[in-house]
Short mmCIF file of C-alpha atoms and ligand atoms in Angstrom, two decimals:
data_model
loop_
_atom_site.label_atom_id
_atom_site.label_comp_id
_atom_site.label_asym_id
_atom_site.label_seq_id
_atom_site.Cartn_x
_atom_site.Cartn_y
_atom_site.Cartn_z
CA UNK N 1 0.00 0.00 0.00
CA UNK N 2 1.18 3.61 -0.83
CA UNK N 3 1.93 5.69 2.37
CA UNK N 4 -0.14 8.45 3.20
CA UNK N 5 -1.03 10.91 5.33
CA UNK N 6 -3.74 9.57 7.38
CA UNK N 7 -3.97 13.18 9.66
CA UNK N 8 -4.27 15.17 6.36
CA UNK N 9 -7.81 16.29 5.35
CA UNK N 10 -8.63 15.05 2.42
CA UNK N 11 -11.03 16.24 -0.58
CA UNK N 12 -12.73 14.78 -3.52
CA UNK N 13 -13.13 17.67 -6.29
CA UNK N 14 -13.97 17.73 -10.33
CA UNK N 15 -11.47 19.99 -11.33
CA UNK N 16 -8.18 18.88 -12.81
CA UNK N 17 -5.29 18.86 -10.49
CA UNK N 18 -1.35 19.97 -11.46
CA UNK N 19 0.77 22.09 -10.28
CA UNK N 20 -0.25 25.84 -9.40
CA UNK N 21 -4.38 24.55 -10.24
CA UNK N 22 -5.96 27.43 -8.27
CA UNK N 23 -9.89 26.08 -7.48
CA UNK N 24 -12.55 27.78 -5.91
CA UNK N 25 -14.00 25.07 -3.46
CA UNK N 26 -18.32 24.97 -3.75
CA UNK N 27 -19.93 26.45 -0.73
CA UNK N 28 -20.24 23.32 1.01
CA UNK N 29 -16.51 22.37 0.28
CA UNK N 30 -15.91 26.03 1.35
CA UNK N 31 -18.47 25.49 4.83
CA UNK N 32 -16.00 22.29 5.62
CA UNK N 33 -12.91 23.79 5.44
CA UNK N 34 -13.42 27.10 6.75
CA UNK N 35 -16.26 26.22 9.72
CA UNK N 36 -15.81 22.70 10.67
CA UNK N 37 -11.89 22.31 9.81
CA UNK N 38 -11.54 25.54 10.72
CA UNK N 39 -8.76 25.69 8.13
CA UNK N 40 -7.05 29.58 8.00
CA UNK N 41 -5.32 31.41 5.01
CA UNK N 42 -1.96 28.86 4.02
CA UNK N 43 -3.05 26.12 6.17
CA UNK N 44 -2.81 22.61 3.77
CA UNK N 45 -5.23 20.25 2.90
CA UNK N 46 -5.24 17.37 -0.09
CA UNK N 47 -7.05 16.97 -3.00
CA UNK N 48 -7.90 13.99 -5.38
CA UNK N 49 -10.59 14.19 -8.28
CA UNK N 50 -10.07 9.79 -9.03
CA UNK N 51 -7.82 11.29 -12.22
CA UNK N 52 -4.82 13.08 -11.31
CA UNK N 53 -3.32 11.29 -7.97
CA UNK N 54 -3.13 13.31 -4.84
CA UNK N 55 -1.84 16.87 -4.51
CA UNK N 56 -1.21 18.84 -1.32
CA UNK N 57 -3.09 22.53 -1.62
CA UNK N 58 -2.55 25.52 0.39
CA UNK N 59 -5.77 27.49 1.17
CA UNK N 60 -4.37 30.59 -0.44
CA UNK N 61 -6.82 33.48 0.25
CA UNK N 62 -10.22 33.66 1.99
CA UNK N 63 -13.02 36.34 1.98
CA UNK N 64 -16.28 35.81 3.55
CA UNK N 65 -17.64 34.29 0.76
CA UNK N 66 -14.99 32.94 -1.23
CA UNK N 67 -11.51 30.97 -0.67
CA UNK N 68 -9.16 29.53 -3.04
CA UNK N 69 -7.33 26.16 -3.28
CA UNK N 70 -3.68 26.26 -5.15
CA UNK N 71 -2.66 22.71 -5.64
CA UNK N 72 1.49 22.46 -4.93
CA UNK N 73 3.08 19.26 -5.44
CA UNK N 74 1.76 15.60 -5.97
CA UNK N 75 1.74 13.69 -2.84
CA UNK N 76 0.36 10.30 -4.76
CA UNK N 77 0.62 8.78 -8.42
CA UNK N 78 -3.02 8.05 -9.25
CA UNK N 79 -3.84 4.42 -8.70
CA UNK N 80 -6.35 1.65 -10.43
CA UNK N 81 -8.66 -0.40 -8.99
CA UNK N 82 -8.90 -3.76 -9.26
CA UNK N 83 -11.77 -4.56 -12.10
CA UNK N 84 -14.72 -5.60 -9.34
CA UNK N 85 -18.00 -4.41 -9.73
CA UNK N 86 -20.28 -4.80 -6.70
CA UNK N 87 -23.90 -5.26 -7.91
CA UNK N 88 -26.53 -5.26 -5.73
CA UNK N 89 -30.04 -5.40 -5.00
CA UNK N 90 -31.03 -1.54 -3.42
CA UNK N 91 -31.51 -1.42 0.45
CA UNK N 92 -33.59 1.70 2.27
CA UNK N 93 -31.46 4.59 3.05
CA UNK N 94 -29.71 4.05 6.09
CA UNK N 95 -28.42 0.45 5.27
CA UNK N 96 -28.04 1.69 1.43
CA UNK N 97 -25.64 4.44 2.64
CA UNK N 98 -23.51 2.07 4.93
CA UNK N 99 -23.57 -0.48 2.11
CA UNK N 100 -21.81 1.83 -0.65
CA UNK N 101 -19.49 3.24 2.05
CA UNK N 102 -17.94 -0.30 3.14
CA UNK N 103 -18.03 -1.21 -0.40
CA UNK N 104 -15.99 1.85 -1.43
CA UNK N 105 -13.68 1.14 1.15
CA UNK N 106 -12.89 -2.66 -0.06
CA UNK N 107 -11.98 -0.88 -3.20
CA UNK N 108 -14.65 -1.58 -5.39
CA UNK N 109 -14.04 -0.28 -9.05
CA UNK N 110 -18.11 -0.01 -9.44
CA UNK N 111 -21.57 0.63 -7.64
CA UNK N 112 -23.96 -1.17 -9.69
CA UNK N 113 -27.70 -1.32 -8.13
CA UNK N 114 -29.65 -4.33 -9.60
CA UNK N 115 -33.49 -4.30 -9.27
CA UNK N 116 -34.63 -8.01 -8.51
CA UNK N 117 -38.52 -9.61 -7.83
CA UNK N 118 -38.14 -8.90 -4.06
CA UNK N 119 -36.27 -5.30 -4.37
CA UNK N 120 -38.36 -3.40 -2.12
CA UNK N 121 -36.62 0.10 -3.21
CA UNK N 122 -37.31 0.61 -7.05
CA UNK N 123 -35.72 3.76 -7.41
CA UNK N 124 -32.24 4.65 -6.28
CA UNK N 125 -30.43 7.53 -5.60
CA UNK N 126 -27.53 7.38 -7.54
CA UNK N 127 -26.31 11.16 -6.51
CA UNK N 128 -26.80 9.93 -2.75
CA UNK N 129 -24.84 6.85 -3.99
CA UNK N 130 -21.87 8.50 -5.29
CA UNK N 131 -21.72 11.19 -2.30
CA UNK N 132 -21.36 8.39 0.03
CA UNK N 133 -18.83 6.86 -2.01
CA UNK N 134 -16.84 10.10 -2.25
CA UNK N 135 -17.27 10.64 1.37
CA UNK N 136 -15.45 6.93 2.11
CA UNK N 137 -12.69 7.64 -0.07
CA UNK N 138 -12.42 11.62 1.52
CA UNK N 139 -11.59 9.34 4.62
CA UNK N 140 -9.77 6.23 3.76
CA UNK N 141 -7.23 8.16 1.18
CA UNK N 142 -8.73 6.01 -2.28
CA UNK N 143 -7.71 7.87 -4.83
CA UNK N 144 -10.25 5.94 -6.94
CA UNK N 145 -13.97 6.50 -6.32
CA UNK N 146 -15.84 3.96 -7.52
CA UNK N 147 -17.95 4.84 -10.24
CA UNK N 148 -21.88 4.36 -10.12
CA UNK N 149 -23.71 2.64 -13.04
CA UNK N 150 -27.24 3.42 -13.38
CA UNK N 151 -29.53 0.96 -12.29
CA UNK N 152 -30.99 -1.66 -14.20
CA UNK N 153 -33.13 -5.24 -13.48
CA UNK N 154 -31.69 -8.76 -13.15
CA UNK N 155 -32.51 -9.72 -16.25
CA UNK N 156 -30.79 -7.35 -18.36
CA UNK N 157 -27.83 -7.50 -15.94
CA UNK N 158 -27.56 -11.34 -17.05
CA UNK N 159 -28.11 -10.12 -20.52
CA UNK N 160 -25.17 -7.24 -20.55
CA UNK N 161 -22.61 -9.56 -18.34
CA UNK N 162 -19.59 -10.04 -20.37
CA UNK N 163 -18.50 -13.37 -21.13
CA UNK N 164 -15.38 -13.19 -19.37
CA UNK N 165 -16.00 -11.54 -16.30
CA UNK N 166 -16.53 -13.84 -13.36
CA UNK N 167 -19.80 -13.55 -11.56
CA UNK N 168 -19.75 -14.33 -7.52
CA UNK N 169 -23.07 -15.18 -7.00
CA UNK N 170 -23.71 -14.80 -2.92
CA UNK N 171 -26.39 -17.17 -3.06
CA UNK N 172 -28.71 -17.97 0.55
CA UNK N 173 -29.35 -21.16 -0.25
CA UNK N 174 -26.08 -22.73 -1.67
CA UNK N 175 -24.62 -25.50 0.47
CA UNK N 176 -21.92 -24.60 2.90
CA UNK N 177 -18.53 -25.97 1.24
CA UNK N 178 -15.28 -24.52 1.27
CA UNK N 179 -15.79 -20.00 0.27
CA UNK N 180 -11.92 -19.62 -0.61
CA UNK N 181 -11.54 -22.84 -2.30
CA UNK N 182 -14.51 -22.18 -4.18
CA UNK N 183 -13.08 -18.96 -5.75
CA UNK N 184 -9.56 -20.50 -6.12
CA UNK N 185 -11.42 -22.87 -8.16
CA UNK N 186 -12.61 -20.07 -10.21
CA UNK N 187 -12.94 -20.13 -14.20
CA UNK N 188 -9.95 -17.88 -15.75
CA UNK N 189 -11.66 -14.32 -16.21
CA UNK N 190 -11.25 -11.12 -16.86
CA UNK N 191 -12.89 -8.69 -13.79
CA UNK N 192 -15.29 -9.34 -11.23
CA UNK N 193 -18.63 -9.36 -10.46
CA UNK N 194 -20.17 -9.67 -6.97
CA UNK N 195 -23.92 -10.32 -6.77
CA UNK N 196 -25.63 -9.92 -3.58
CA UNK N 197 -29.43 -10.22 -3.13
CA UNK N 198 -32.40 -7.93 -1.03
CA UNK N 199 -33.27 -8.90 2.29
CA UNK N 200 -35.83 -11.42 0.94
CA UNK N 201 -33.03 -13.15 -0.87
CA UNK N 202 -33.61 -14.18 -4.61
CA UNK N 203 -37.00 -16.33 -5.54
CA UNK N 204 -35.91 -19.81 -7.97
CA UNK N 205 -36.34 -18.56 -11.11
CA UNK N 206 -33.87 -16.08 -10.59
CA UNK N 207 -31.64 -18.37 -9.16
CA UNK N 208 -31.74 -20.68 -11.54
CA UNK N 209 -31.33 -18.32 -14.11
CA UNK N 210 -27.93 -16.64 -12.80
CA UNK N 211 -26.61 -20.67 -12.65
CA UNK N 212 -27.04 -20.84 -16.40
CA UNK N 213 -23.76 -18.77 -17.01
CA UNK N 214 -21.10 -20.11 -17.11
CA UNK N 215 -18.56 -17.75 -15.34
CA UNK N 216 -20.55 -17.85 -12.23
CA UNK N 217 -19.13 -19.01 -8.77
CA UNK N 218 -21.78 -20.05 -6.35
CA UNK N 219 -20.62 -18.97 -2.99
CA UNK N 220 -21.87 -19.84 0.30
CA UNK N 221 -21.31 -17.35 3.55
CA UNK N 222 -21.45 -19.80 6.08
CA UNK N 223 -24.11 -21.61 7.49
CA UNK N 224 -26.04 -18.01 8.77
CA UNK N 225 -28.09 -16.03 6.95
CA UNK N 226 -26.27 -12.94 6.94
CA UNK N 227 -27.95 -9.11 6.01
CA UNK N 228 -27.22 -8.16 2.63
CA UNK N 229 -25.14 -5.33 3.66
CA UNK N 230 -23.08 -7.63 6.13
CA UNK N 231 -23.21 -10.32 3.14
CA UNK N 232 -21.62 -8.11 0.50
CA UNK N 233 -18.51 -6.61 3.30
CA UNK N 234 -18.33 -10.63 4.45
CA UNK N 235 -17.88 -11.40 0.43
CA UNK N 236 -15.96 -8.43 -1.06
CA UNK N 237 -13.09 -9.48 1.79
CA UNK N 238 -13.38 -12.83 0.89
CA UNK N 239 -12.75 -11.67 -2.61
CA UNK N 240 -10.11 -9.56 -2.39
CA UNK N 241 -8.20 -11.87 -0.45
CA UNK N 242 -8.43 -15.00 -2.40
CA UNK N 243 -8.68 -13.33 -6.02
CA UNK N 244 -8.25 -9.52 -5.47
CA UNK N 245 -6.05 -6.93 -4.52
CA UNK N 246 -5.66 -8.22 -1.23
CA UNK N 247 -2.71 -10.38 -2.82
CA UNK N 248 0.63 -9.08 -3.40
CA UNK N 249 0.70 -9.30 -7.11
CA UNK N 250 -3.47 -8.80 -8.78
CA UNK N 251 -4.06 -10.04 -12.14
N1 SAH T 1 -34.47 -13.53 3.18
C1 SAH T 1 -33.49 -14.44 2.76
C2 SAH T 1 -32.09 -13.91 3.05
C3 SAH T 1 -31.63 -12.82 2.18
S1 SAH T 1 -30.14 -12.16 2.77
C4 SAH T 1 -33.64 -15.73 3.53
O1 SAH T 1 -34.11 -15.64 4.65
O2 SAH T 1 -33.27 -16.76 3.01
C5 SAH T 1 -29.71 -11.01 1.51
C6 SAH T 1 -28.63 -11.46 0.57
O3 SAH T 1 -27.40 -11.61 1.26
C7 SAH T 1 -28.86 -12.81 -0.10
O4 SAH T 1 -29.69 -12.71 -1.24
C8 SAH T 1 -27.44 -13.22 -0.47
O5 SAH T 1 -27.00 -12.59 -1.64
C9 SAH T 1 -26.65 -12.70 0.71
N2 SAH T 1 -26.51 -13.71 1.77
C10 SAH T 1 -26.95 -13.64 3.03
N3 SAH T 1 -26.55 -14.73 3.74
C11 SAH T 1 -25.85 -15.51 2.90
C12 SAH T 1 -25.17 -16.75 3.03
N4 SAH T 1 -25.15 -17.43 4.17
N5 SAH T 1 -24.53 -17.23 1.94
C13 SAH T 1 -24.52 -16.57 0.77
N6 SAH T 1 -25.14 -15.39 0.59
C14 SAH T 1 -25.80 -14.85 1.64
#
């Protein structure tokens, strides 16, 4: 892992970052740094936008309604996540929010939300989706945020899967075997995909239609039924561990 400053503060903006960038933070950047930092004129703070690595800024001048970021030097070379897409069935809110933030933090490369026969939540926030990703890396230094595909419905997930990525199917009712020998026994792929269900798990037909790809690892969590948001931080560990970046040399 690249060292970094765990004590800095840390924030996620759009604009392009190099050398002598000046930025003009938005007012609720600007509220953060100035009221709840409480951050004064030259003080330092990083920035990332998921393109340019990590730069250390200086907070160069600040008026009551306006303050300016010049970015300095790079303190990180931008980094790449490993190709794992977490795809999911939407939670409410509160469990929804602590979902994408652990999943951000296991360094998922994607937030996909898929809509399945006992998704209660039909509609999902993706703005609320990809604040509280940008919030998790803000905290744990990722210089990645994941991004966030729009949402779509089981079937056309199946449909749009590519051949060659590996789906881990997190799957209630599969036998309790062996979790990391079943994804050391994986088919050769290209990327990831982690399924996880809604709290009412996945009815047969849908079950039985995920087991007609090929690329698909049926993995048991143990012999509890876990919470879907407890299932998908319990898999995406497994994951990284056994196939992921977890290992000192990712495919
Ligand atoms: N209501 C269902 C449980 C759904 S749990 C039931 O009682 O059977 C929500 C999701 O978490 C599941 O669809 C699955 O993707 C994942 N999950 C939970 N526990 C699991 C386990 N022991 N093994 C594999 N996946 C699990």
């Amino acid at each position: 892992m690249s060292r970094y400053d765990f004590a800095a503060q840390r924030l996620f903006v759009e604009a392009s970052l190099e050398a002598g960038a000046r930025l003009t933070p938005s007012s609720d950047q600007r509220n953060y740094l100035l009221n709840v930092l409480r951050l004064r004129e030259g003080d330092g703070v990083l920035l990332f936008n998921g393109r340019d690595g990590e730069w250390r800024a200086v907070l160069e001048k600040v008026a009551r309604r306006a303050a300016t970021l010049v970015a300095q030097v790079q303190t990180r070379e931008q980094d790449h996540p490993f190709d794992l897409d977490y795809c999911f069935a939407p939670l409410k809110r509160a469990r929804l929010d602590y979902m994408v933030q652990k999943a951000a933090e296991m360094g998922v490369a994607r937030l996909s939300p898929v809509v399945t026969h006992r998704t209660q939540v039909q509609r999902v926030n993706l703005a609320r989706l990809r604040a509280n990703a940008i919030e998790a890396a803000e905290q744990c230094g990722i210089l990645s945020v994941p991004q966030v595909v729009e949402e779509t419905d089981l079937p056309n997930f199946l449909r749009s899967l590519a051949s060659t990525r590996l789906l881990v199917f997190c799957d209630e009712n599969a036998e309790t075997e062996d979790a990391i020998a079943a994804l050391r026994a994986a088919p050769a792929h290209d990327g990831v995909s982690l399924l996880v269900g809604p709290e009412g798990g996945f009815d047969d037909a849908e079950r039985q239609a995920i087991l007609r790809l090929t690329n698909v690892v049926r993995l048991s969590l143990g012999p509890r039924i876990l919470r879907a948001d407890t299932a998908a931080v319990a898999a995406l560990a497994l994951i990284q561990a056994v196939i992921g970046d977890w290992r000192k040399d990712p495919s």
